[in-house]
Amino acid sequence: MLVFFVCTTFVVFFGQIVIAQSNYNLSTQGKQNVQLIVSSDFVVTMNEAQPVITNGAIAIKDGKIVAVDTQDKIMASYRAKRTLPGKDMVLMPGLVNGHSHSAMVLFRGLADDLALEDWLQNYIFPAEAKFVDENFVRVGEQLACWEMIRGGTTTFVDMYFKSDVAAKVVDECGLRAIITGSSIDFPSPGFKGWDDAFAASVDFVKRWKDKNPRITPAIAPHAPYTVSPEHLVQAIRAARHYDVPLTIHLAETQTEVRDIQQRYNATPVQHLENLGFLDPRVFAAHVVWPNSSEIALLAKRGVGVIHNPDSNLKLASGFAPIPAMLKAGIKIGLGTDGAASNNVLDMWNAIRLTALIHKGTTLDPTAVPAKTVLRMATLGGAEALGLSDKIGAIKVGLQADLIQVHLKEPHLLPLYDVISHLVYAADAQDVDTVIVNGQVLMHKREMLTVDLERIRREASSIAENIKAEFRPSN
Amino acid sequence: MLVFFVCTTFVVFFGQIVIAQSNYNLSTQGKQNVQLIVSSDFVVTMNEAQPVITNGAIAIKDGKIVAVDTQDKIMASYRAKRTLPGKDMVLMPGLVNGHSHSAMVLFRGLADDLALEDWLQNYIFPAEAKFVDENFVRVGEQLACWEMIRGGTTTFVDMYFKSDVAAKVVDECGLRAIITGSSIDFPSPGFKGWDDAFAASVDFVKRWKDKNPRITPAIAPHAPYTVSPEHLVQAIRAARHYDVPLTIHLAETQTEVRDIQQRYNATPVQHLENLGFLDPRVFAAHVVWPNSSEIALLAKRGVGVIHNPDSNLKLASGFAPIPAMLKAGIKIGLGTDGAASNNVLDMWNAIRLTALIHKGTTLDPTAVPAKTVLRMATLGGAEALGLSDKIGAIKVGLQADLIQVHLKEPHLLPLYDVISHLVYAADAQDVDTVIVNGQVLMHKREMLTVDLERIRREASSIAENIKAEFRPSN
């Protein structure tokens, strides 16, 4: 008891160096060897029973969390090759970005404040047709991964083209991702139409299924209004056959709802239900305009929903009924969408927007409170993606996907409530350290797996060509 | 011509070092001596005629802008004691935060996600009654100024208590502010009621009027629902008599509208009009619920409006009708409100929210475009505050209140449109350098006028006492 007491006191008063010291002093007393110990003033766990551990630490072995406790207890029981200190830090699960088209960062700021048709038909579609090739996806994906690591995202969903290239970049940079090639009923980069696009996405699933513990391949029919009922059925059958997730854009705009109603005499979610499409392997992006029976249906079928507030507002799609969906018990995560409609892959913006806008639409300041939003950005996203047996919380047995957020900038002073600060005050640039699968990808904001100067140079070079075509006057 | 040509070429290819070099080489050729030259890859001016100057620079003398041009032309005509380089930088007017209760940063995160009455009656009012004294305002104001400088705010409006203390802090840290003591018809920190609070605020105006070029004292009756018609008239008469601005909370909630309607048989803006209160020296915070004739009235009377989107959403006040107010030609600026209802004094959040939420409420993706929002955050705010003859743009004759924003982080790559990046992608932590009245307050994110460690220590000490009273379980 005395040893524990002394150790605790030292930790509180002198921080990390003394932790290492106490670790060293006690290292002969039968401690278990682990790969990494991470300490922090606060550990935000996402476990209801103990949401915040003060002066906490976790031990990591083989990429997994093997112990979560107070610093003194962890130090008394484990010996690590490396210990990350956590003075003035919060340790929490890495953020889960449930919807993105990552390589589109190369179109960031190319076209804003335009009517949807103008934006799509005169900028995005022609730019994709002309510029999206393997090199574009490689460089775009690298830039996106760099940005996401800097902002504390540890898992993301990538729905785009050239999936093998994207998977290789994700493998190299150390992030975790669900990767899928978007399949659509009209020509898209590299494809004539549905048949070859879908075949390629199934081939990708076959190649990558169970190949890399950090990469999950998936199926992604674009949306009910761009994919025929027959093709939607083909897609969900493939997802079930290969036992992989399926993601789709759903009920994003009022136009889509009217269009689907006219064509199929059903609203979008009901249309998918009529096709036998809805089940727990499906997670849908946006879902801005479900009616109340559709909300009940999504809950009943266990479909995940990814809320993308930045994109829904920028494209004027509207405000998703998140309070009603939460009440119905739907698994809800957050996403950034692609940078052409956001314009950043910044989960902290999505967190803050989610905590704010639904108070505005309901005129209820207690709507969607901070801890609910933080759960959506981590465990809720993991549940929606079908990954909550691996990630989303700080819990023994889960993968060590973690971030440390430092509390030193003035906008995080003073401190009454760490959850409040994470939701209402923190920025992407407050993230100090990022760990995925036990591997440190960023520490003290130094990037460890990404070649910044090469990406910067190659991204600028691609952008110069796009600029010459689309913004010649610049 | 040859000299100019060589100089330009060097600037474009090699940046700042060569600029200094060319400056040195030509220093004997009859150049005008200035205090400071600031260069940047892009200068965003807020002048319609030339909104963005590529490879631009400005010359500063006696705290004022004396020249704005391309780098080669500035370097050919001016010689400075100090030159700030601007590779990968945007130079723009400093941000104008049109509404805050700055020292309330010491309550940041104390109480969130609560019903308005619970929040006010059980946390904010009792915490203010017990803890707001001169030391609280000194430390809180210092922390607020530190946070605002870090985020590129160069002018702010402070409506709180202990105005002399606030003014001293602003004087010392180098920011520009309109400072005013809030006067209200019931007891407030240090005051029994309206009479002594208002007398103190008038005394402050007398003491500080024309005393410091960076500090403008003002009058601030709290709101139509907390100040009687007689006292409102007293306030506007004093503002006119001493020729100072007047600011007030106005039409913030639907409850206020109903309350004023019941008591005075008029909606809030009409109520002020009936009292002869409205004129161009008045700027009103919030204005979430004006009807269309009130919007026309605000435009007609030249009243400024400060939009506080973060606070309006967090407190569930609603969405201010900014598109309609812009259309009516009202002078509109942006504000953060106090940190108890935001929770950060971060103008970049306010900028991004303003660009997003009104697209959502109107379902129009062209509503409130990026350049309109950036104008609101700078020149629009200056106009609303009655300071546009001094600040808000980069223009010869205006004060040198400027910021440099660096474009090196991945969320600002690649670059097609600098205005888009500033509105939709940049964060407070992208601000590199802050200059007010020609004085550099932050450079390369190093704070030059604020004692960080002392503020951190004193803020924590005050917060410990507040925590013991209001969150004893923490």
mmCIF file of C-alpha atoms in Angstrom, chain A residues 224 250-253 256-258 260-261 265-274 278 284 287-303 305 321 324-325 328 330:
data_model
loop_
_atom_site.group_PDB
_atom_site.id
_atom_site.type_symbol
_atom_site.label_atom_id
_atom_site.label_comp_id
_atom_site.label_asym_id
_atom_site.label_seq_id
_atom_site.Cartn_x
_atom_site.Cartn_y
_atom_site.Cartn_z
ATOM 1 C CA PRO A 224 -31.257 5.159 -54.447
ATOM 2 C CA LEU A 250 -29.653 8.034 -48.373
ATOM 3 C CA ALA A 251 -32.426 10.633 -48.135
ATOM 4 C CA GLU A 252 -29.887 13.438 -48.516
ATOM 5 C CA THR A 253 -32.131 16.062 -50.129
ATOM 6 C CA GLU A 256 -34.182 12.902 -53.750
ATOM 7 C CA VAL A 257 -37.264 12.175 -51.646
ATOM 8 C CA ARG A 258 -39.586 13.598 -54.335
ATOM 9 C CA ILE A 260 -37.819 8.377 -55.418
ATOM 10 C CA GLN A 261 -41.470 8.885 -54.455
ATOM 11 C CA ASN A 265 -44.099 5.273 -55.053
ATOM 12 C CA ALA A 266 -42.129 5.102 -51.816
ATOM 13 C CA THR A 267 -39.864 7.394 -49.802
ATOM 14 C CA PRO A 268 -36.138 6.479 -49.973
ATOM 15 C CA VAL A 269 -35.791 4.420 -46.776
ATOM 16 C CA GLN A 270 -39.094 2.653 -47.470
ATOM 17 C CA HIS A 271 -37.914 1.996 -51.034
ATOM 18 C CA LEU A 272 -34.831 0.193 -49.675
ATOM 19 C CA GLU A 273 -37.000 -1.707 -47.194
ATOM 20 C CA ASN A 274 -39.243 -2.836 -50.053
ATOM 21 C CA LEU A 278 -31.994 -2.900 -44.839
ATOM 22 C CA ALA A 284 -26.270 5.204 -44.591
ATOM 23 C CA VAL A 287 -30.439 10.695 -43.870
ATOM 24 C CA VAL A 288 -31.531 14.330 -43.696
ATOM 25 C CA TRP A 289 -35.160 13.788 -44.721
ATOM 26 C CA PRO A 290 -36.525 10.547 -43.236
ATOM 27 C CA ASN A 291 -40.146 10.629 -42.103
ATOM 28 C CA SER A 292 -41.085 9.268 -38.686
ATOM 29 C CA SER A 293 -41.984 5.778 -39.940
ATOM 30 C CA GLU A 294 -38.659 5.636 -41.793
ATOM 31 C CA ILE A 295 -36.837 6.584 -38.575
ATOM 32 C CA ALA A 296 -38.596 3.695 -36.826
ATOM 33 C CA LEU A 297 -37.645 1.401 -39.718
ATOM 34 C CA LEU A 298 -33.953 2.322 -39.563
ATOM 35 C CA ALA A 299 -33.955 1.579 -35.822
ATOM 36 C CA LYS A 300 -35.829 -1.721 -36.269
ATOM 37 C CA ARG A 301 -33.489 -2.958 -39.006
ATOM 38 C CA GLY A 302 -30.346 -1.927 -37.118
ATOM 39 C CA VAL A 303 -29.153 0.339 -39.945
ATOM 40 C CA VAL A 305 -26.641 6.462 -39.826
ATOM 41 C CA PRO A 321 -33.490 15.036 -37.422
ATOM 42 C CA ALA A 324 -35.586 12.031 -33.192
ATOM 43 C CA MET A 325 -33.114 9.461 -34.540
ATOM 44 C CA ALA A 328 -35.478 5.984 -31.750
ATOM 45 C CA ILE A 330 -30.535 4.401 -34.155
#
